[in-house]
Amino acid sequence: FEWDFLLPAWAPTIIEPMDLDGVVERRGYFLVFETKEDGAPIKDGQRITLEAFVKTGKVTVFVLWGKTAETIRRFDVWWLDKNGTVRKESHIGDADDVTKLATRWFQWASNGGRKVDI
């Protein structure tokens, strides 16, 4: 979708709409997936937006480097720690590793955001 028609709405800034590659909601908590080609940077505006989501305390972000399950070799997990700081943890891993962490997230969200023993 071309969003250029909206650019005058936020002039004179350089803001542009972004997409989310995947979102899951569980009991008011959200897991957002952003995918990037391996080695591609996260643009500043996208980083600012994703960090703002995380700062709500209701959103966790998985940044996957790889555009298909077969090409994932690393990923980051962003979450809000108990001190209100956005934490970013890098992982070397594949789609199975992402699935394991997504399973933990789902159990955590199902438990109302409280610690889950796994």
PDB file of C-alpha atoms in Angstrom:
ATOM      1  CA  PHE A   1       0.000   0.000   0.000  1.00  0.00           C
ATOM      2  CA  GLU A   2       1.302   3.435  -0.869  1.00  0.00           C
ATOM      3  CA  TRP A   3       0.959   5.865   2.052  1.00  0.00           C
ATOM      4  CA  ASP A   4       2.340   8.945   0.290  1.00  0.00           C
ATOM      5  CA  PHE A   5      -1.086  10.624   0.251  1.00  0.00           C
ATOM      6  CA  LEU A   6      -0.838  10.981   4.052  1.00  0.00           C
ATOM      7  CA  LEU A   7       2.586  12.629   4.170  1.00  0.00           C
ATOM      8  CA  PRO A   8       1.087  16.160   4.303  1.00  0.00           C
ATOM      9  CA  ALA A   9      -0.723  15.166   7.518  1.00  0.00           C
ATOM     10  CA  TRP A  10       2.517  15.121   9.495  1.00  0.00           C
ATOM     11  CA  ALA A  11       4.494  17.732   7.601  1.00  0.00           C
ATOM     12  CA  PRO A  12       7.070  19.127   8.121  1.00  0.00           C
ATOM     13  CA  THR A  13       8.379  15.914   9.771  1.00  0.00           C
ATOM     14  CA  ILE A  14       9.743  12.916   7.877  1.00  0.00           C
ATOM     15  CA  ILE A  15       7.292  10.524   9.564  1.00  0.00           C
ATOM     16  CA  GLU A  16       5.970   7.725   7.358  1.00  0.00           C
ATOM     17  CA  PRO A  17       3.645   4.814   8.200  1.00  0.00           C
ATOM     18  CA  MET A  18       5.280   1.461   8.896  1.00  0.00           C
ATOM     19  CA  ASP A  19       3.916  -2.041   8.862  1.00  0.00           C
ATOM     20  CA  LEU A  20       4.103  -4.767  11.473  1.00  0.00           C
ATOM     21  CA  ASP A  21       5.008  -8.149  10.056  1.00  0.00           C
ATOM     22  CA  GLY A  22       3.105 -10.118  12.673  1.00  0.00           C
ATOM     23  CA  VAL A  23       1.123  -9.492  15.862  1.00  0.00           C
ATOM     24  CA  VAL A  24      -0.331 -11.869  18.445  1.00  0.00           C
ATOM     25  CA  GLU A  25      -2.540 -10.752  21.351  1.00  0.00           C
ATOM     26  CA  ARG A  26      -3.051 -12.781  24.514  1.00  0.00           C
ATOM     27  CA  ARG A  27      -5.002 -11.399  27.476  1.00  0.00           C
ATOM     28  CA  GLY A  28      -4.074  -7.816  26.716  1.00  0.00           C
ATOM     29  CA  TYR A  29      -0.406  -8.516  25.970  1.00  0.00           C
ATOM     30  CA  PHE A  30       1.025  -8.273  22.473  1.00  0.00           C
ATOM     31  CA  LEU A  31       3.887 -10.024  20.720  1.00  0.00           C
ATOM     32  CA  VAL A  32       5.036  -8.065  17.660  1.00  0.00           C
ATOM     33  CA  PHE A  33       7.226  -9.623  14.976  1.00  0.00           C
ATOM     34  CA  GLU A  34       9.412  -7.555  12.685  1.00  0.00           C
ATOM     35  CA  THR A  35      11.361  -9.326   9.955  1.00  0.00           C
ATOM     36  CA  LYS A  36      14.451  -8.032   8.223  1.00  0.00           C
ATOM     37  CA  GLU A  37      16.758  -9.333   5.545  1.00  0.00           C
ATOM     38  CA  ASP A  38      19.946 -10.562   7.180  1.00  0.00           C
ATOM     39  CA  GLY A  39      22.190  -7.572   7.782  1.00  0.00           C
ATOM     40  CA  ALA A  40      19.456  -4.991   7.152  1.00  0.00           C
ATOM     41  CA  PRO A  41      19.286  -2.250   9.776  1.00  0.00           C
ATOM     42  CA  ILE A  42      16.188  -1.166  11.655  1.00  0.00           C
ATOM     43  CA  LYS A  43      15.401   2.371  10.540  1.00  0.00           C
ATOM     44  CA  ASP A  44      15.412   5.027  13.255  1.00  0.00           C
ATOM     45  CA  GLY A  45      11.698   5.762  12.989  1.00  0.00           C
ATOM     46  CA  GLN A  46      10.825   2.089  13.188  1.00  0.00           C
ATOM     47  CA  ARG A  47      13.116   1.598  16.188  1.00  0.00           C
ATOM     48  CA  ILE A  48      11.545   4.572  17.972  1.00  0.00           C
ATOM     49  CA  THR A  49       8.049   3.218  17.321  1.00  0.00           C
ATOM     50  CA  LEU A  50       8.855  -0.330  18.426  1.00  0.00           C
ATOM     51  CA  GLU A  51      10.570   0.941  21.578  1.00  0.00           C
ATOM     52  CA  ALA A  52       7.504   3.092  22.343  1.00  0.00           C
ATOM     53  CA  PHE A  53       5.318  -0.023  22.006  1.00  0.00           C
ATOM     54  CA  VAL A  54       7.566  -1.914  24.435  1.00  0.00           C
ATOM     55  CA  LYS A  55       7.495   0.987  26.920  1.00  0.00           C
ATOM     56  CA  THR A  56       3.747   0.439  27.358  1.00  0.00           C
ATOM     57  CA  GLY A  57       4.599  -2.707  29.301  1.00  0.00           C
ATOM     58  CA  LYS A  58       2.125  -4.623  27.152  1.00  0.00           C
ATOM     59  CA  VAL A  59       4.263  -5.313  24.078  1.00  0.00           C
ATOM     60  CA  THR A  60       7.219  -7.620  23.458  1.00  0.00           C
ATOM     61  CA  VAL A  61       9.035  -7.389  20.113  1.00  0.00           C
ATOM     62  CA  PHE A  62      10.843 -10.155  18.265  1.00  0.00           C
ATOM     63  CA  VAL A  63      13.085  -8.860  15.462  1.00  0.00           C
ATOM     64  CA  LEU A  64      13.856 -11.774  13.144  1.00  0.00           C
ATOM     65  CA  TRP A  65      16.698 -11.596  10.666  1.00  0.00           C
ATOM     66  CA  GLY A  66      15.399 -13.744   7.837  1.00  0.00           C
ATOM     67  CA  LYS A  67      12.321 -13.424   5.685  1.00  0.00           C
ATOM     68  CA  THR A  68      11.288 -17.083   5.943  1.00  0.00           C
ATOM     69  CA  ALA A  69      11.432 -19.603   8.772  1.00  0.00           C
ATOM     70  CA  GLU A  70      14.200 -21.444   6.922  1.00  0.00           C
ATOM     71  CA  THR A  71      16.435 -18.355   6.723  1.00  0.00           C
ATOM     72  CA  ILE A  72      16.277 -17.220  10.381  1.00  0.00           C
ATOM     73  CA  ARG A  73      19.744 -17.459  11.936  1.00  0.00           C
ATOM     74  CA  ARG A  74      19.493 -14.763  14.591  1.00  0.00           C
ATOM     75  CA  PHE A  75      16.867 -12.698  16.347  1.00  0.00           C
ATOM     76  CA  ASP A  76      16.437 -10.076  19.038  1.00  0.00           C
ATOM     77  CA  VAL A  77      13.873  -9.940  21.824  1.00  0.00           C
ATOM     78  CA  TRP A  78      12.840  -6.530  23.214  1.00  0.00           C
ATOM     79  CA  TRP A  79      10.919  -6.234  26.496  1.00  0.00           C
ATOM     80  CA  LEU A  80      10.366  -3.847  29.391  1.00  0.00           C
ATOM     81  CA  ASP A  81      12.253  -4.792  32.536  1.00  0.00           C
ATOM     82  CA  LYS A  82      11.061  -4.188  36.099  1.00  0.00           C
ATOM     83  CA  ASN A  83      12.848  -0.804  36.159  1.00  0.00           C
ATOM     84  CA  GLY A  84      10.963   0.453  33.095  1.00  0.00           C
ATOM     85  CA  THR A  85      13.944   0.082  30.765  1.00  0.00           C
ATOM     86  CA  VAL A  86      13.617  -1.379  27.279  1.00  0.00           C
ATOM     87  CA  ARG A  87      15.908  -4.402  27.205  1.00  0.00           C
ATOM     88  CA  LYS A  88      17.175  -5.933  23.964  1.00  0.00           C
ATOM     89  CA  GLU A  89      18.671  -9.396  23.948  1.00  0.00           C
ATOM     90  CA  SER A  90      20.308 -10.861  20.843  1.00  0.00           C
ATOM     91  CA  HIS A  91      20.108 -14.576  20.099  1.00  0.00           C
ATOM     92  CA  ILE A  92      21.840 -16.826  17.627  1.00  0.00           C
ATOM     93  CA  GLY A  93      19.190 -19.320  16.644  1.00  0.00           C
ATOM     94  CA  ASP A  94      16.675 -20.571  14.147  1.00  0.00           C
ATOM     95  CA  ALA A  95      12.906 -20.828  13.798  1.00  0.00           C
ATOM     96  CA  ASP A  96      12.785 -23.568  16.457  1.00  0.00           C
ATOM     97  CA  ASP A  97      14.461 -21.227  18.936  1.00  0.00           C
ATOM     98  CA  VAL A  98      12.007 -18.443  18.075  1.00  0.00           C
ATOM     99  CA  THR A  99       9.141 -20.886  18.609  1.00  0.00           C
ATOM    100  CA  LYS A 100      10.483 -21.874  22.033  1.00  0.00           C
ATOM    101  CA  LEU A 101      10.665 -18.241  23.160  1.00  0.00           C
ATOM    102  CA  ALA A 102       7.270 -17.472  21.641  1.00  0.00           C
ATOM    103  CA  THR A 103       5.876 -20.412  23.638  1.00  0.00           C
ATOM    104  CA  ARG A 104       7.370 -18.952  26.830  1.00  0.00           C
ATOM    105  CA  TRP A 105       5.903 -15.553  25.972  1.00  0.00           C
ATOM    106  CA  PHE A 106       2.473 -17.122  25.383  1.00  0.00           C
ATOM    107  CA  GLN A 107       2.591 -18.885  28.754  1.00  0.00           C
ATOM    108  CA  TRP A 108       3.688 -15.647  30.438  1.00  0.00           C
ATOM    109  CA  ALA A 109       0.876 -13.657  28.792  1.00  0.00           C
ATOM    110  CA  SER A 110      -1.635 -16.415  29.607  1.00  0.00           C
ATOM    111  CA  ASN A 111      -0.541 -16.062  33.239  1.00  0.00           C
ATOM    112  CA  GLY A 112      -1.349 -12.344  33.259  1.00  0.00           C
ATOM    113  CA  GLY A 113       2.234 -11.214  32.761  1.00  0.00           C
ATOM    114  CA  ARG A 114       3.481 -13.035  35.817  1.00  0.00           C
ATOM    115  CA  LYS A 115       6.556 -15.231  35.913  1.00  0.00           C
ATOM    116  CA  VAL A 116       6.168 -18.713  34.498  1.00  0.00           C
ATOM    117  CA  ASP A 117       8.413 -21.602  35.491  1.00  0.00           C
ATOM    118  CA  ILE A 118       9.467 -23.649  32.503  1.00  0.00           C
TER     119      ILE A 118
END
